[in-house]
Amino acid sequence: MGLTAEELDIVRLSLKISFWSVVSSLPFAIATAYLLDRAEFRGKSLVDALVHLPLVLPPVVVGYALLLAFGKQGPAGAFLEEIFGITFSFRWTGAALAAAVMGFPLMVRAIRLSFESIDRGLEAAAKTLGAGPIWLFFSVTLPLALPGVLTGVLLSFARGLGEFGATITFVSNIPGETRTIPLAIYGYTQVPGGDLMALRLSVVAVLLSLVALMASEWSVRRARRRVRGHDAGG
Amino acid sequence: MLEVEIALDHAGFKLDVRFTCGQGVSVLFGRSGAGKSTVLSCIAGLSRPDRGRIIVEDRVLFDSARSIEVPVHRRKIGYVFQDARLLPHLTVRQNLLYGYRLAEASERRIDLDVVVDLLDIAPLLGRRPAGLSGGERQRVAIGRALLSSPRLLLMDEPLAALDMGRRAQILRYIERLRDELHVPIVYVSHAIEEVARLADSLVLLDHGKVIASGAAGSILSQPKLRQYVGGEEAGALLEAKVSAHDEVYGLTTLTFAGGSLLASEVDALIGESVRVRIRARDVSLALSPPQDVSILNVLAGQVCSIQPEPGGAMDVSIAIGATVIYARITRLSTERLQLVAGKTVYALVKAVSLDRSSTGLA
């Protein structure tokens, strides 16, 4: 079954939005996971709860909150537009932001688990060899957390492909701009004769998710072998 | 030169030690739980003493009174852990060069080729740590620490995780770096054979306190300290010179102050100094030189003292010229032989009891 030009555009837009949501949130997720694992500070449990909030809140509420904060009139939205020229409202960038926020807890959890499982003795050894805090992080801690980082990236990517509620609330359903696969499927089910289109896109969604999960499994296995110190291959 | 004077109290474990170490190998010796590893960890900066001072080669690394605490990565102290701790995501070569690259070029004292040669690790360079045997891993860990050009090398029971064969092999490599690279080493151990082979000086620890410290030979032969040196393994440590090899029978003649000994082939050149450990339980006593026995070493001497040892047997010390050795015999035997201080006896030592694990280059 070949995809029509319109369907291809929808798929491409979905992939683009998911991709940028992951790329832009990854550094923040790594920093947050590291702080939650290693640092002791006041309000740590509050930060932990805030990070996990999108996991339990109705997505519509998250979308509405984004609209209030990052919309044209919102404080953060106005600031970012003025200083960096980034606009979120009713743009694909807004869809990426919504996907990033919704996927953030998944990413942080996976990465944090990886940080927790690192043998601290290895870090101690690297310190005695002269590694300062920053170099230690980039040469030992982060590489050893790679399996968790990959898991987090792919989970968040797959989650982004499926993002619906927060996206439609925050940036609406604009063809070519914010109309991702789930939004398009929803749209087709709402019009007479759209069933076949909805079905075709659903199959695409299933396939994409499968590929993402299998890629995740494969790359995580490879990364795990690596951080356990096995020779290349396998 | 290392100067340590530290105290700490961690969850009921109290440590209060003060000692200095010179060049060569200083062994921190004691039972497990004596605080040996904690001392190393404080020197490296991985643990923090409650108070005290740590000075390495005139550089103050820690001084609670002056609020000095140099962070671990600036201490320039190599650390070889019991469990090697190679970075699993790097190859052997990358592991070796990890600290080398972090050291300033002007501070580097040793190059990759030298270390690779010394430790025979050339074939391992492209491999990853998980595929290495325990002995190989430990050699790489030693090389990695050396390449960071440390001012002091700490070794925390580096042989503990290895089998007997590997131990002997790694010991030889450690002897090599002591003799060829002249890196001061502080070595933690609870195995007397490692002390016998490696130690120039010895710090005896028990329950977080220093019981004694000084030259290895003199401490090991002080009777009142022998309870710390371990029941079955108690004995004398002799400095001796290799005077002849008998290749036909695989025997080496060792001369010491007071006489000479035949030992199973010792891997050292004629004229070289070695240390020989004679375990008290490997020594028998006779009142006259026995005929028709297999024992090759018959040493005449005088009984110095007879002391009961905790296991119920008697430890007899015998002066052979300027050297004192020990014999562990039953109480029955001491009575039958009517041993008293000053009596002349013949100490019988089997040559095969003086083997690879009891001799080492001095």
Coordinates of C-alpha atoms in Angstrom, one line a residue:
Chain A
M1 CA 0.0 0.0 0.0
G2 CA 1.5 3.2 -1.1
L3 CA 1.0 6.4 0.9
T4 CA -0.5 9.4 -0.8
A5 CA 1.3 12.7 -0.8
E6 CA -1.0 14.0 1.9
E7 CA -0.4 11.0 4.1
L8 CA 3.4 11.2 3.6
D9 CA 3.3 14.9 4.6
I10 CA 1.5 13.9 7.8
V11 CA 4.0 11.2 8.6
R12 CA 6.9 13.4 7.8
L13 CA 5.5 16.2 10.1
S14 CA 4.9 13.7 12.9
L15 CA 8.5 12.4 12.7
K16 CA 9.9 15.9 12.5
I17 CA 7.9 17.0 15.6
S18 CA 8.9 14.0 17.6
F19 CA 12.5 14.3 16.6
W20 CA 12.8 17.9 17.7
S21 CA 10.9 17.3 20.8
V22 CA 13.4 14.6 21.8
V23 CA 16.5 16.6 20.7
S24 CA 15.5 19.7 22.6
S25 CA 14.4 18.0 25.8
L26 CA 17.3 15.5 26.0
P27 CA 19.9 17.9 27.7
F28 CA 17.3 19.0 30.2
A29 CA 16.2 15.4 30.9
I30 CA 19.9 14.3 31.5
A31 CA 20.5 17.3 33.8
T32 CA 17.2 16.7 35.7
A33 CA 17.9 12.9 36.0
Y34 CA 21.4 13.6 37.2
L35 CA 20.3 16.1 39.8
L36 CA 17.5 13.9 41.1
D37 CA 20.0 11.0 41.4
R38 CA 23.0 12.7 42.8
A39 CA 22.1 16.0 44.4
E40 CA 20.6 16.6 47.8
F41 CA 18.7 19.9 47.9
R42 CA 15.6 21.4 49.5
G43 CA 12.5 20.8 47.4
K44 CA 13.9 17.8 45.7
S45 CA 10.7 15.8 46.1
L46 CA 8.7 18.8 44.7
V47 CA 10.9 18.8 41.6
D48 CA 10.5 15.0 41.3
A49 CA 6.7 15.4 41.5
L50 CA 6.6 18.2 39.0
V51 CA 8.7 16.2 36.5
H52 CA 6.2 13.3 36.8
L53 CA 3.1 15.5 36.7
P54 CA 2.5 15.1 32.9
L55 CA 2.4 11.3 33.4
V56 CA -0.7 11.5 35.6
L57 CA -2.4 14.8 34.6
P58 CA -5.1 14.7 31.8
P59 CA -3.1 15.7 28.7
V60 CA -5.7 18.4 28.0
V61 CA -4.7 20.1 31.2
V62 CA -1.0 20.0 30.2
G63 CA -2.0 21.5 26.8
Y64 CA -4.0 24.2 28.5
A65 CA -1.2 25.0 30.9
L66 CA 1.2 25.3 27.9
L67 CA -1.3 27.6 26.2
L68 CA -1.4 29.9 29.2
A69 CA 2.4 29.9 29.6
F70 CA 3.7 29.7 26.1
G71 CA 0.8 31.2 24.1
K72 CA 1.3 34.6 22.5
Q73 CA 0.0 36.3 25.6
G74 CA 1.7 33.9 28.0
P75 CA 4.7 35.2 30.0
A76 CA 7.1 32.5 28.7
G77 CA 5.8 32.7 25.2
A78 CA 6.2 36.4 25.0
F79 CA 9.7 36.3 26.5
L80 CA 10.9 33.6 24.1
E81 CA 9.4 35.3 21.1
E82 CA 11.0 38.7 22.0
I83 CA 14.4 37.4 22.9
F84 CA 14.9 34.4 20.6
G85 CA 12.2 34.8 18.0
I86 CA 10.7 31.4 18.8
T87 CA 7.0 31.2 18.5
F88 CA 5.1 28.2 19.8
S89 CA 1.4 29.0 19.4
F90 CA -0.3 27.3 16.5
R91 CA 3.1 26.3 15.1
W92 CA 4.8 22.9 14.7
T93 CA 7.3 24.1 17.4
G94 CA 4.4 24.2 19.8
A95 CA 3.5 20.6 18.9
A96 CA 7.1 19.6 19.6
L97 CA 7.0 21.4 22.9
A98 CA 3.8 19.6 23.9
A99 CA 5.4 16.2 22.9
A100 CA 8.6 17.1 24.8
V101 CA 6.7 17.9 28.0
M102 CA 4.5 14.8 27.8
G103 CA 7.6 12.6 27.1
F104 CA 9.8 14.2 29.7
P105 CA 8.9 12.0 32.7
L106 CA 9.5 8.9 30.6
M107 CA 12.9 10.2 29.6
V108 CA 14.0 11.3 33.0
R109 CA 12.9 8.0 34.6
A110 CA 14.8 5.9 32.2
I111 CA 18.0 8.0 32.4
R112 CA 17.8 8.3 36.2
L113 CA 17.6 4.5 36.5
S114 CA 20.7 4.2 34.5
F115 CA 22.6 6.8 36.6
E116 CA 21.5 4.9 39.7
S117 CA 22.8 1.6 38.4
I118 CA 26.3 3.0 37.7
D119 CA 29.1 1.4 39.8
R120 CA 30.3 4.4 41.8
G121 CA 33.6 2.6 42.3
L122 CA 34.3 3.3 38.6
E123 CA 33.8 7.0 39.1
A124 CA 36.1 6.9 42.1
A125 CA 38.8 5.1 40.1
A126 CA 38.5 7.8 37.3
K127 CA 38.9 10.5 39.9
T128 CA 42.1 9.1 41.2
L129 CA 43.3 9.1 37.6
G130 CA 42.8 12.8 37.6
A131 CA 39.3 13.3 36.2
G132 CA 37.7 16.5 37.4
P133 CA 33.9 16.7 37.9
I134 CA 33.0 17.8 34.4
W135 CA 35.3 15.5 32.5
L136 CA 34.3 12.6 34.9
F137 CA 30.7 13.2 33.9
F138 CA 31.3 13.2 30.1
S139 CA 33.9 10.5 30.0
V140 CA 32.5 8.0 32.6
T141 CA 29.1 8.8 34.0
L142 CA 27.3 9.7 30.8
P143 CA 28.8 6.9 28.6
L144 CA 27.9 4.3 31.3
A145 CA 24.3 5.7 31.4
L146 CA 24.0 5.3 27.7
P147 CA 21.5 2.4 27.8
G148 CA 19.1 4.4 29.9
V149 CA 19.6 7.5 27.7
L150 CA 18.8 5.5 24.6
T151 CA 15.7 3.9 26.3
G152 CA 14.6 7.3 27.3
V153 CA 15.1 8.8 23.9
L154 CA 13.2 6.1 22.1
L155 CA 10.4 5.9 24.6
S156 CA 9.9 9.7 24.5
F157 CA 10.1 9.6 20.7
A158 CA 7.4 6.9 20.5
R159 CA 5.4 8.7 23.0
G160 CA 5.7 11.9 20.9
L161 CA 4.4 10.1 17.8
G162 CA 1.2 9.3 19.8
E163 CA 0.8 12.7 21.5
F164 CA -2.8 14.0 21.1
G165 CA -4.5 15.7 23.9
A166 CA -1.9 18.3 24.9
T167 CA -1.1 19.0 21.2
I168 CA -4.7 19.7 20.1
T169 CA -5.3 21.9 23.1
F170 CA -2.1 23.9 22.8
V171 CA -1.6 24.3 19.0
S172 CA -4.9 23.1 17.5
N173 CA -5.2 20.8 14.5
I174 CA -3.7 22.8 11.6
P175 CA -2.9 20.8 8.4
G176 CA 0.8 21.0 7.5
E177 CA 1.7 22.7 10.7
T178 CA 0.4 20.8 13.8
R179 CA -1.6 18.0 12.2
T180 CA 0.3 14.9 13.3
I181 CA -0.8 11.3 12.7
P182 CA -3.1 11.0 15.8
L183 CA -4.7 14.3 15.1
A184 CA -5.3 13.4 11.4
I185 CA -6.8 10.0 12.4
Y186 CA -9.1 11.8 14.8
G187 CA -10.0 14.2 12.1
Y188 CA -10.8 11.4 9.6
T189 CA -13.0 9.6 12.1
Q190 CA -15.1 12.8 12.5
V191 CA -16.0 13.2 8.8
P192 CA -18.2 10.8 6.7
G193 CA -16.2 8.5 4.5
G194 CA -12.9 9.1 6.4
D195 CA -12.8 5.5 7.8
L196 CA -10.4 4.1 5.3
M197 CA -8.0 7.0 5.7
A198 CA -8.1 6.6 9.5
L199 CA -7.4 2.9 9.1
R200 CA -4.5 3.5 6.8
L201 CA -2.9 6.0 9.1
S202 CA -3.5 3.7 12.1
V203 CA -1.6 1.0 10.4
V204 CA 1.3 3.5 9.7
A205 CA 1.2 4.5 13.4
V206 CA 1.4 0.8 14.5
L207 CA 4.3 0.2 12.1
L208 CA 6.2 3.3 13.2
S209 CA 5.8 2.4 16.9
L210 CA 6.9 -1.1 16.3
V211 CA 10.0 0.0 14.4
A212 CA 10.8 2.5 17.2
L213 CA 10.4 -0.1 19.9
M214 CA 12.5 -2.7 18.1
A215 CA 15.2 -0.1 17.3
S216 CA 15.2 0.8 21.0
E217 CA 15.5 -2.8 22.1
W218 CA 18.4 -3.5 19.6
S219 CA 20.3 -0.3 20.4
V220 CA 19.9 -0.7 24.1
R221 CA 21.2 -4.3 24.0
R222 CA 24.3 -3.1 22.0
A223 CA 24.9 -0.2 24.4
R224 CA 24.6 -2.5 27.4
R225 CA 27.2 -4.9 26.0
R226 CA 29.4 -1.9 25.5
V227 CA 29.1 -0.5 29.0
R228 CA 29.6 -4.0 30.4
G229 CA 32.9 -4.0 28.7
H230 CA 32.5 -6.7 26.0
D231 CA 34.4 -6.7 22.8
A232 CA 32.7 -5.2 19.7
G233 CA 30.1 -7.2 17.8
G234 CA 27.0 -9.2 18.8
Chain B
M1 CA 57.7 10.4 51.9
L2 CA 54.2 9.9 53.3
E3 CA 53.1 11.3 56.6
V4 CA 49.7 10.3 57.9
E5 CA 48.0 11.4 61.1
I6 CA 44.3 10.9 60.9
A7 CA 41.3 10.1 63.0
L8 CA 37.8 9.3 62.1
D9 CA 34.6 7.8 63.6
H10 CA 32.3 6.3 61.0
A11 CA 29.2 4.6 62.4
G12 CA 31.0 3.1 65.3
F13 CA 34.2 2.3 63.5
K14 CA 37.0 4.3 65.0
L15 CA 40.3 4.9 63.3
D16 CA 43.1 6.8 64.9
V17 CA 46.5 6.3 63.2
R18 CA 49.8 8.0 62.8
F19 CA 52.7 6.8 60.8
T20 CA 55.2 7.8 58.2
C21 CA 56.5 5.8 55.2
G22 CA 59.7 6.2 53.2
Q23 CA 60.7 5.1 49.8
G24 CA 60.0 1.6 48.5
V25 CA 57.1 -0.5 49.5
S26 CA 55.3 0.1 52.8
V27 CA 52.8 -2.5 53.7
L28 CA 49.8 -1.7 55.8
F29 CA 49.2 -5.0 57.4
G30 CA 46.4 -6.3 59.6
R31 CA 43.3 -8.5 59.9
S32 CA 40.3 -7.5 57.8
G33 CA 38.4 -4.8 59.6
A34 CA 41.6 -3.3 61.0
G35 CA 41.1 -0.1 59.0
K36 CA 43.7 -0.6 56.3
S37 CA 41.5 0.2 53.4
T38 CA 40.0 3.2 55.1
V39 CA 43.5 4.6 55.6
L40 CA 44.2 4.2 51.8
S41 CA 40.8 5.7 51.0
C42 CA 41.7 8.8 53.1
I43 CA 45.1 9.2 51.5
A44 CA 43.5 9.1 48.1
G45 CA 40.8 11.5 49.2
L46 CA 37.9 9.1 48.6
S47 CA 37.1 9.2 52.3
R48 CA 37.4 12.2 54.6
P49 CA 39.0 11.9 58.0
D50 CA 37.3 13.8 60.9
R51 CA 40.6 15.4 61.7
G52 CA 44.3 15.1 61.0
R53 CA 46.9 15.6 58.3
I54 CA 48.1 13.8 55.2
I55 CA 51.3 14.9 53.6
V56 CA 52.8 13.4 50.5
E57 CA 56.3 14.5 49.4
D58 CA 56.0 17.8 51.3
R59 CA 52.6 18.5 49.7
V60 CA 49.8 18.9 52.2
L61 CA 46.8 17.0 50.8
F62 CA 44.6 17.2 53.9
D63 CA 44.9 19.3 57.1
S64 CA 41.8 19.7 59.2
A65 CA 43.4 22.4 61.3
R66 CA 44.1 24.5 58.3
S67 CA 41.0 23.5 56.3
I68 CA 43.1 22.1 53.5
E69 CA 41.4 19.3 51.5
V70 CA 42.9 18.7 48.0
P71 CA 40.2 17.1 45.8
V72 CA 40.8 13.5 44.7
H73 CA 41.6 14.4 41.0
R74 CA 44.3 16.8 42.0
R75 CA 46.1 14.6 44.5
K76 CA 48.2 12.7 41.9
I77 CA 47.9 9.5 43.9
G78 CA 47.5 6.3 41.9
Y79 CA 45.1 3.7 43.3
V80 CA 44.9 0.0 42.4
F81 CA 41.7 -1.4 43.7
Q82 CA 41.1 -5.0 44.7
D83 CA 38.6 -5.3 41.8
A84 CA 40.6 -3.5 39.1
R85 CA 37.8 -1.1 38.2
L86 CA 38.7 -0.8 34.6
L87 CA 36.3 1.5 32.7
P88 CA 34.1 -1.0 30.8
H89 CA 33.2 1.2 27.9
L90 CA 36.9 1.8 27.0
T91 CA 39.4 -0.5 25.4
V92 CA 42.5 -1.6 27.4
R93 CA 44.6 1.1 25.5
Q94 CA 42.0 3.8 26.3
N95 CA 42.0 2.7 29.9
L96 CA 45.8 2.9 30.1
L97 CA 45.8 6.3 28.6
Y98 CA 42.9 7.7 30.6
G99 CA 45.1 9.1 33.4
Y100 CA 48.1 9.7 31.1
R101 CA 46.1 12.1 29.0
L102 CA 44.8 14.0 32.1
A103 CA 48.3 14.5 33.5
E104 CA 50.1 17.6 32.4
A105 CA 52.8 16.8 29.8
S106 CA 55.5 18.1 32.1
E107 CA 54.4 15.8 34.9
R108 CA 54.5 12.6 32.9
R109 CA 57.2 10.4 34.1
I110 CA 56.5 7.2 32.2
D111 CA 55.3 6.3 28.8
L112 CA 52.8 3.7 27.4
D113 CA 55.5 1.6 25.8
V114 CA 57.4 1.2 29.1
V115 CA 54.4 0.2 31.0
V116 CA 53.2 -2.2 28.3
D117 CA 56.6 -3.8 28.3
L118 CA 56.9 -4.0 32.0
L119 CA 53.5 -5.6 32.5
D120 CA 53.5 -7.7 29.3
I121 CA 50.1 -6.3 28.2
A122 CA 50.8 -5.6 24.5
P123 CA 48.4 -8.3 23.3
L124 CA 45.6 -6.9 25.3
L125 CA 45.7 -3.3 24.1
G126 CA 42.8 -3.6 21.6
R127 CA 40.5 -5.6 23.9
R128 CA 37.7 -4.6 26.3
P129 CA 37.9 -5.3 30.0
A130 CA 35.1 -7.8 30.2
G131 CA 37.0 -10.3 28.1
L132 CA 40.1 -10.2 30.3
S133 CA 41.1 -12.7 33.1
G134 CA 41.4 -11.4 36.6
G135 CA 45.2 -11.3 36.4
E136 CA 45.1 -9.4 33.1
R137 CA 42.7 -6.9 34.5
Q138 CA 44.8 -6.3 37.5
R139 CA 47.9 -5.8 35.4
V140 CA 46.0 -3.2 33.2
A141 CA 44.8 -1.5 36.4
I142 CA 48.4 -1.3 37.7
G143 CA 49.5 0.1 34.3
R144 CA 46.7 2.6 34.2
A145 CA 47.6 3.9 37.7
L146 CA 51.3 4.1 36.8
L147 CA 50.6 6.1 33.6
S148 CA 48.8 8.8 35.5
S149 CA 52.4 9.5 36.9
P150 CA 51.4 9.3 40.5
R151 CA 53.7 10.6 43.3
L152 CA 52.5 7.6 45.4
L153 CA 50.9 4.4 44.4
L154 CA 48.3 2.9 46.7
M155 CA 47.4 -0.8 46.2
D156 CA 44.5 -2.2 48.1
E157 CA 44.9 -6.0 48.3
P158 CA 45.5 -6.2 44.5
L159 CA 45.8 -10.0 44.7
A160 CA 42.8 -10.7 46.8
A161 CA 40.5 -11.6 43.8
L162 CA 43.1 -13.8 42.1
D163 CA 44.0 -17.5 42.4
M164 CA 47.3 -18.6 43.7
G165 CA 49.1 -18.9 40.3
R166 CA 48.0 -15.4 39.3
R167 CA 49.1 -14.0 42.6
A168 CA 52.6 -15.1 42.2
Q169 CA 52.7 -13.7 38.7
I170 CA 51.3 -10.3 39.7
L171 CA 53.7 -10.2 42.7
R172 CA 56.6 -10.4 40.3
Y173 CA 55.2 -7.5 38.3
I174 CA 54.9 -5.4 41.5
E175 CA 58.4 -6.3 42.5
R176 CA 59.5 -5.1 39.1
L177 CA 57.9 -1.7 39.4
R178 CA 59.3 -1.3 42.8
D179 CA 62.8 -2.1 41.6
E180 CA 62.7 -0.5 38.1
L181 CA 60.4 2.5 38.4
H182 CA 61.1 3.5 42.1
V183 CA 57.5 4.5 42.6
P184 CA 56.8 4.7 46.4
I185 CA 54.0 2.2 47.1
V186 CA 51.7 1.8 50.0
Y187 CA 50.3 -1.7 49.9
V188 CA 47.5 -3.1 51.9
S189 CA 47.5 -6.7 52.7
H190 CA 46.5 -9.3 55.2
A191 CA 48.6 -12.0 53.6
I192 CA 52.0 -12.5 55.3
E193 CA 53.6 -13.9 52.1
E194 CA 53.0 -10.6 50.4
V195 CA 54.5 -8.8 53.2
A196 CA 57.5 -11.1 53.2
R197 CA 58.1 -10.5 49.5
L198 CA 57.4 -6.9 49.1
A199 CA 57.6 -4.9 52.3
D200 CA 60.5 -2.5 53.0
S201 CA 58.6 -1.1 55.9
L202 CA 55.6 -2.3 57.7
V203 CA 52.7 -0.6 59.5
L204 CA 50.8 -3.1 61.7
L205 CA 47.2 -2.1 62.2
D206 CA 44.7 -3.6 64.6
H207 CA 41.2 -2.3 65.5
G208 CA 41.9 1.1 63.9
K209 CA 45.2 1.7 65.7
V210 CA 48.8 1.4 64.7
I211 CA 50.4 -1.4 66.8
A212 CA 53.9 -1.0 65.4
S213 CA 55.6 0.4 62.4
G214 CA 59.2 0.3 61.1
A215 CA 61.4 -2.0 59.0
A216 CA 59.6 -5.1 57.9
G217 CA 62.1 -7.7 59.1
S218 CA 62.4 -6.2 62.6
I219 CA 58.7 -6.0 63.1
L220 CA 58.0 -9.5 61.9
S221 CA 60.5 -11.0 64.3
Q222 CA 59.3 -9.2 67.5
P223 CA 57.7 -12.0 69.5
K224 CA 55.1 -9.7 71.1
L225 CA 53.8 -8.7 67.7
R226 CA 53.6 -12.2 66.3
Q227 CA 50.0 -12.6 67.4
Y228 CA 49.1 -10.0 64.8
V229 CA 51.1 -11.6 62.1
G230 CA 48.8 -14.6 62.1
G231 CA 48.7 -18.0 63.7
E232 CA 49.5 -20.6 61.0
E233 CA 51.6 -18.2 59.0
A234 CA 53.8 -16.9 61.9
G235 CA 57.5 -17.2 61.4
A236 CA 60.7 -15.4 60.7
L237 CA 61.7 -13.2 57.8
L238 CA 65.3 -13.4 56.8
E239 CA 67.4 -11.3 54.5
A240 CA 69.6 -13.6 52.5
K241 CA 71.9 -13.5 49.5
V242 CA 71.8 -16.0 46.7
S243 CA 75.2 -17.7 46.7
A244 CA 74.7 -20.7 44.3
H245 CA 72.2 -22.4 42.1
D246 CA 72.1 -26.2 41.7
E247 CA 70.4 -26.7 38.4
V248 CA 70.5 -30.4 38.5
Y249 CA 68.5 -30.7 41.7
G250 CA 66.7 -27.3 41.3
L251 CA 68.0 -25.9 44.6
T252 CA 69.4 -22.5 45.6
T253 CA 71.9 -21.8 48.3
L254 CA 71.0 -18.8 50.4
T255 CA 73.5 -17.2 52.8
F256 CA 72.2 -15.2 55.8
A257 CA 73.8 -13.8 58.9
G258 CA 74.5 -17.0 60.8
G259 CA 74.6 -19.6 58.2
S260 CA 73.2 -20.9 54.9
L261 CA 70.0 -22.6 53.6
L262 CA 69.1 -24.7 50.7
A263 CA 65.7 -23.7 49.2
S264 CA 63.7 -24.8 46.2
E265 CA 65.0 -23.0 43.2
V266 CA 64.7 -19.2 43.8
D267 CA 64.2 -17.0 40.8
A268 CA 67.1 -14.6 41.4
L269 CA 70.6 -14.1 40.2
I270 CA 73.6 -15.1 42.2
G271 CA 74.6 -12.2 44.5
E272 CA 71.1 -10.8 44.6
S273 CA 69.4 -10.2 47.9
V274 CA 66.2 -12.1 48.7
R275 CA 63.9 -12.4 51.6
V276 CA 63.0 -15.8 53.0
R277 CA 60.2 -16.5 55.2
I278 CA 60.5 -19.5 57.4
R279 CA 57.2 -20.4 58.9
A280 CA 57.4 -21.6 62.5
R281 CA 55.4 -24.7 61.8
D282 CA 57.9 -25.8 59.0
V283 CA 60.7 -25.9 61.6
S284 CA 61.4 -29.0 63.7
L285 CA 64.0 -29.2 66.5
A286 CA 66.5 -31.9 67.4
L287 CA 69.1 -32.1 70.2
S288 CA 71.8 -33.6 68.0
P289 CA 72.3 -33.4 64.2
P290 CA 70.1 -36.2 62.9
Q291 CA 71.5 -38.8 60.5
D292 CA 69.6 -40.4 57.7
V293 CA 66.9 -37.7 57.3
S294 CA 65.6 -36.1 54.1
I295 CA 65.8 -32.7 55.6
L296 CA 68.6 -30.7 54.0
N297 CA 68.8 -27.7 56.3
V298 CA 70.2 -28.4 59.8
L299 CA 71.0 -25.2 61.6
A300 CA 72.7 -25.2 65.0
G301 CA 71.6 -22.5 67.4
Q302 CA 70.6 -21.7 71.0
V303 CA 67.1 -21.5 72.4
C304 CA 66.2 -17.9 73.2
S305 CA 62.7 -18.3 74.5
I306 CA 59.8 -20.7 74.7
Q307 CA 56.3 -19.3 74.6
P308 CA 52.9 -20.9 74.4
E309 CA 51.0 -19.8 71.3
P310 CA 47.2 -19.4 71.4
G311 CA 46.6 -22.7 69.6
G312 CA 48.1 -24.7 72.5
A313 CA 51.5 -25.4 70.9
M314 CA 54.8 -23.8 71.9
D315 CA 56.7 -21.2 69.9
V316 CA 60.4 -21.6 70.4
S317 CA 62.8 -18.9 69.2
I318 CA 66.3 -20.0 68.2
A319 CA 69.3 -17.7 67.7
I320 CA 71.3 -18.8 64.8
G321 CA 74.3 -16.5 64.8
A322 CA 72.7 -13.0 64.4
T323 CA 69.4 -14.4 63.1
V324 CA 66.4 -15.6 65.0
I325 CA 64.0 -18.1 63.7
Y326 CA 61.0 -19.8 65.2
A327 CA 59.9 -23.3 65.6
R328 CA 56.3 -24.3 66.5
I329 CA 56.3 -27.6 68.3
T330 CA 54.0 -29.4 70.8
R331 CA 54.3 -29.0 74.5
L332 CA 55.0 -32.7 74.7
S333 CA 58.1 -32.2 72.6
T334 CA 59.4 -29.3 74.6
E335 CA 59.2 -31.4 77.7
R336 CA 60.8 -34.5 76.1
L337 CA 63.7 -32.4 74.8
Q338 CA 63.8 -30.5 78.1
L339 CA 64.1 -27.3 76.2
V340 CA 65.3 -24.3 78.2
A341 CA 66.7 -20.9 77.2
G342 CA 70.4 -21.2 76.2
K343 CA 70.2 -24.9 75.3
T344 CA 71.9 -25.8 72.0
V345 CA 69.4 -27.3 69.5
Y346 CA 69.4 -28.1 65.8
A347 CA 66.6 -26.5 63.7
L348 CA 65.5 -28.7 60.8
V349 CA 64.0 -26.9 57.8
K350 CA 62.8 -28.7 54.7
A351 CA 64.1 -27.1 51.5
V352 CA 60.7 -27.5 49.8
S353 CA 59.0 -25.4 52.5
L354 CA 61.1 -22.5 51.2
D355 CA 59.5 -22.2 47.9
R356 CA 58.3 -19.4 45.5
S357 CA 55.7 -18.1 47.9
S358 CA 58.2 -17.7 50.7
T359 CA 61.0 -16.0 48.9
G360 CA 61.1 -12.8 47.1
L361 CA 63.6 -10.2 45.8
A362 CA 64.7 -7.9 48.5

